[in-house]
XYZ file of N, CA and C in Angstrom:
360
model
N 93.566 86.234 107.109
C 94.589 86.513 106.864
C 94.826 87.924 106.492
N 95.954 88.538 106.567
C 96.120 89.894 106.243
C 97.104 90.027 105.155
N 97.109 90.920 104.327
C 98.300 91.424 103.361
C 98.688 92.738 103.274
N 99.866 92.771 103.613
C 100.447 94.182 103.571
C 101.525 94.660 102.699
N 100.831 95.352 101.849
C 101.766 95.794 100.952
C 102.570 97.203 101.174
N 103.997 96.992 100.461
C 104.449 98.440 100.870
C 105.309 98.766 99.283
N 106.265 99.870 99.548
C 107.062 100.400 98.461
C 106.583 100.928 97.458
N 105.445 101.612 97.504
C 105.178 102.642 96.650
C 105.891 104.139 96.791
N 105.842 105.004 95.836
C 106.055 106.139 96.012
C 106.291 106.989 94.527
N 106.788 108.003 94.530
C 107.309 109.027 93.557
C 108.403 108.639 92.943
N 108.374 108.492 91.668
C 109.567 108.093 90.780
C 109.486 108.861 89.611
N 110.717 109.158 88.805
C 110.720 110.010 87.310
C 110.557 108.750 86.319
N 110.127 109.459 85.203
C 109.978 108.390 84.225
C 111.302 107.924 83.784
N 110.812 106.423 83.888
C 112.355 105.855 83.508
C 113.077 105.291 84.783
N 112.281 105.308 85.817
C 113.116 104.867 87.398
C 112.453 103.508 87.655
N 112.880 103.063 88.924
C 112.431 101.882 89.379
C 111.827 101.937 90.530
N 110.881 100.954 90.804
C 110.357 100.926 92.311
C 110.014 99.294 92.408
N 110.109 98.459 93.958
C 110.233 97.227 94.022
C 108.760 97.218 95.085
N 107.795 96.551 94.943
C 106.711 96.521 95.584
C 106.775 95.133 96.388
N 106.449 95.345 97.599
C 106.349 93.861 98.237
C 104.950 93.748 98.713
N 104.769 92.371 98.897
C 103.454 92.023 99.788
C 103.654 90.945 100.603
N 103.435 91.110 101.899
C 103.662 90.083 102.861
C 102.057 89.099 103.341
N 102.134 88.058 103.219
C 100.592 87.617 103.853
C 100.761 87.066 105.101
N 100.371 87.371 106.142
C 100.475 86.633 107.680
C 98.761 85.993 108.026
N 99.066 85.306 109.007
C 97.611 84.588 109.486
C 97.758 83.148 109.267
N 96.344 82.776 109.486
C 96.229 81.275 109.275
C 96.379 80.869 108.065
N 97.570 80.407 107.319
C 97.427 80.330 105.927
C 98.317 78.546 105.662
N 97.460 77.798 105.032
C 97.958 76.390 104.797
C 99.094 76.752 103.717
N 98.297 77.052 102.405
C 99.175 77.576 101.101
C 98.892 78.468 100.278
N 99.440 79.065 99.850
C 98.881 80.295 98.791
C 98.979 79.574 97.388
N 97.766 79.546 96.374
C 97.845 79.232 95.283
C 98.600 79.976 94.177
N 98.071 81.409 94.220
C 98.774 82.251 93.361
C 98.481 83.746 94.278
N 99.572 84.534 93.920
C 99.770 85.867 94.600
C 99.845 86.617 93.277
N 99.408 87.959 93.219
C 99.484 88.985 92.095
C 99.199 90.169 92.415
N 99.465 90.924 91.501
C 99.287 92.726 91.758
C 98.010 93.018 90.607
N 97.535 94.076 91.034
C 96.460 94.793 90.352
C 96.665 96.125 90.416
N 96.179 97.183 89.294
C 96.446 98.536 89.605
C 95.027 99.032 89.128
N 94.683 100.504 89.885
C 93.676 101.254 89.634
C 93.767 102.657 89.337
N 93.910 103.486 88.097
C 94.209 104.781 87.824
C 93.301 105.318 88.279
N 93.139 106.524 88.351
C 91.822 107.373 88.662
C 90.852 107.333 87.637
N 89.708 107.239 87.635
C 88.720 107.070 86.560
C 88.876 105.929 85.610
N 89.424 104.645 86.360
C 89.896 103.488 85.578
C 89.484 102.283 86.046
N 88.862 101.331 85.607
C 88.745 100.077 86.349
C 89.822 99.287 86.530
N 89.748 98.666 87.700
C 90.954 98.112 88.342
C 91.335 96.519 87.259
N 92.729 96.702 86.988
C 93.329 95.942 86.105
C 94.274 94.883 86.677
N 94.371 94.008 85.865
C 95.578 92.661 86.395
C 96.744 93.150 85.979
N 97.801 93.063 86.730
C 99.264 93.517 85.975
C 100.113 92.591 86.195
N 99.855 91.348 87.159
C 101.092 90.410 86.601
C 100.377 89.391 88.197
N 100.478 87.826 87.624
C 100.490 87.048 88.632
C 101.108 85.663 88.751
N 101.377 85.108 89.793
C 102.502 84.096 89.535
C 101.733 83.190 90.420
N 101.322 82.219 89.895
C 101.066 80.631 90.755
C 102.073 79.934 91.797
N 101.810 79.473 92.541
C 102.886 78.503 93.245
C 103.403 77.567 92.085
N 104.966 77.455 92.136
C 105.687 76.799 91.123
C 105.032 76.965 89.778
N 104.444 78.065 89.456
C 104.231 77.778 87.694
C 104.713 79.120 87.484
N 104.287 79.839 86.152
C 104.783 80.442 85.078
C 104.078 81.963 85.498
N 104.599 82.919 85.471
C 104.078 84.349 85.956
C 103.389 84.776 84.648
N 102.403 85.483 84.433
C 101.629 86.153 83.551
C 101.378 87.623 83.650
N 101.584 88.481 82.703
C 101.660 89.865 82.579
C 100.552 90.339 81.731
N 100.306 91.599 82.244
C 99.220 92.597 81.241
C 100.289 92.821 80.069
N 100.106 93.213 79.038
C 100.711 93.357 77.613
C 101.514 94.878 77.887
N 100.975 95.706 78.815
C 101.437 96.663 78.836
C 102.760 96.994 79.749
N 103.120 95.964 80.514
C 104.146 95.967 81.426
C 105.102 95.032 81.057
N 105.047 94.139 80.069
C 105.721 93.135 79.563
C 107.155 93.471 79.421
N 108.149 92.736 79.800
C 109.616 93.114 79.532
C 110.113 94.278 80.450
N 109.245 94.760 81.332
C 109.485 96.149 82.257
C 109.208 95.756 83.756
N 108.323 95.096 83.970
C 107.780 94.438 85.157
C 108.561 92.854 85.580
N 108.356 92.542 87.010
C 108.894 91.181 87.171
C 108.295 90.980 88.324
N 107.174 89.668 88.445
C 106.987 89.547 89.639
C 107.666 88.301 90.253
N 107.660 88.280 91.127
C 108.213 87.262 92.112
C 107.662 86.610 93.480
N 108.238 85.357 94.030
C 107.502 85.295 95.411
C 108.577 84.437 96.245
N 108.409 84.532 97.485
C 109.315 83.693 98.295
C 108.319 83.068 99.109
N 107.947 81.972 98.899
C 107.156 80.801 99.462
C 107.135 80.808 100.877
N 108.614 80.842 101.404
C 108.773 80.680 102.799
C 108.457 81.602 103.601
N 108.321 82.754 102.872
C 108.256 84.104 103.402
C 106.836 84.632 103.472
N 105.654 83.701 102.294
C 104.728 83.974 102.063
C 104.502 85.772 101.438
N 105.568 85.962 100.733
C 106.164 87.336 100.279
C 105.460 87.150 98.578
N 105.152 88.507 97.662
C 105.356 88.384 96.701
C 106.159 89.712 96.196
N 106.445 90.020 95.298
C 107.461 91.177 94.783
C 107.202 91.413 93.388
N 106.870 92.918 93.151
C 107.038 93.183 92.099
C 107.958 94.236 91.389
N 108.801 93.950 90.907
C 109.813 94.643 90.219
C 109.613 95.450 88.974
N 109.677 96.870 89.205
C 108.895 97.916 88.339
C 110.021 98.684 87.736
N 110.683 98.264 86.266
C 111.596 99.174 86.032
C 111.241 99.955 84.689
N 111.751 100.850 83.892
C 111.712 101.461 83.140
C 110.018 102.186 83.305
N 109.526 102.706 84.189
C 108.293 103.191 84.666
C 107.967 104.372 83.812
N 106.607 104.307 83.755
C 105.966 105.662 82.684
C 105.351 106.308 83.094
N 104.514 107.768 82.834
C 103.520 108.087 83.718
C 102.456 107.004 83.646
N 101.812 106.428 82.494
C 101.018 105.410 82.540
C 100.527 104.472 83.380
N 101.809 104.216 84.391
C 101.951 103.218 85.406
C 101.186 103.852 86.717
N 101.191 105.270 86.776
C 100.635 105.724 87.679
C 99.314 105.555 88.241
N 99.162 104.547 89.734
C 97.942 104.073 89.755
C 97.961 103.638 91.580
N 97.191 103.411 92.209
C 96.961 102.404 93.156
C 97.514 101.065 92.963
N 98.253 100.463 93.298
C 98.360 99.382 93.255
C 98.056 98.305 94.675
N 97.581 96.854 94.074
C 96.844 96.122 95.019
C 97.409 94.627 94.869
N 97.709 94.017 96.003
C 98.042 92.865 96.107
C 97.250 91.822 96.232
N 97.169 90.816 95.707
C 96.053 89.541 95.964
C 96.633 88.481 96.169
N 95.887 87.755 96.958
C 96.707 86.429 97.208
C 95.262 85.465 97.160
N 95.571 84.452 96.755
C 94.445 82.935 96.650
C 94.779 81.971 97.611
N 94.336 81.794 99.005
C 94.914 81.245 100.060
C 93.473 80.225 100.513
N 94.574 78.874 100.937
C 94.072 77.983 101.394
C 94.345 77.876 102.966
N 93.348 78.459 103.746
C 93.633 78.341 105.215
C 94.011 77.070 106.161
N 93.469 76.330 105.523
C 93.685 74.738 105.642
C 93.403 74.028 104.893
N 93.828 72.693 104.784
C 94.101 71.956 103.637
C 92.664 71.499 103.469
N 92.771 71.400 102.148
C 91.223 71.283 101.570
C 90.739 71.898 100.301
N 89.691 72.157 100.070
C 89.348 72.685 98.552
C 89.031 74.359 98.641
N 89.029 74.439 99.912
C 88.321 76.172 99.710
C 89.533 76.878 99.645
N 89.265 77.722 98.607
C 90.338 78.935 98.208
C 89.581 80.395 98.656
N 90.082 80.860 99.137
C 89.597 82.546 99.435
C 90.578 83.558 99.047
N 90.021 84.427 98.396
C 91.121 85.693 97.873
C 90.846 87.118 99.203
N 92.278 87.541 99.192
C 92.608 88.319 99.943
C 92.720 89.406 99.459
N 93.087 90.735 99.673
C 93.460 91.941 99.232
C 94.257 92.622 100.303
N 95.405 93.412 99.787
C 96.149 94.187 100.228
C 95.450 95.596 100.496
N 96.279 96.456 101.327
C 95.352 98.021 101.551
C 95.628 99.213 99.948
N 96.789 98.642 99.073
C 96.880 99.371 98.407
C 98.149 100.259 98.409
N 99.037 100.284 97.386
C 99.872 101.466 97.500
C 100.130 102.382 96.345
N 100.461 103.548 96.588
C 100.458 104.628 95.324
C 101.715 104.795 94.920
N 101.703 104.446 93.433
C 102.837 104.453 92.560
C 102.529 105.828 91.614
N 103.351 106.837 91.764
C 103.088 107.896 90.686
C 104.434 108.175 90.227
N 104.386 108.113 88.918
C 105.388 108.135 87.614
C 105.378 109.727 87.064
N 106.211 110.879 87.751
C 105.944 112.155 86.985
C 107.330 112.601 87.367
N 107.541 113.408 86.467
C 108.895 114.692 86.425
C 108.553 115.483 87.205
């Protein structure tokens, strides 16, 4: 399974970006998809997750500004980021918890990371 993340870039404070994460390969189903980020000198943190058919979960610092969504038919997750702040600057990684085949074994996969820089 491969995860291809895209959509990062440089944006001014208050601006918006939309990240995409497409999963491909041997996939029976995807339990959850999510976005994490890691800023220089800091640990990787959860930004948002969305389970299959469930309710999205966000870290407090992005609530009301970021929206995670997914297209199950395309095995793709999105992160719409509005009102971006310099503190949002980080490498963003997508994650998927995948069942490659029917059964109970779930595997974690990660995308390659996409840089988001918020600066004037």
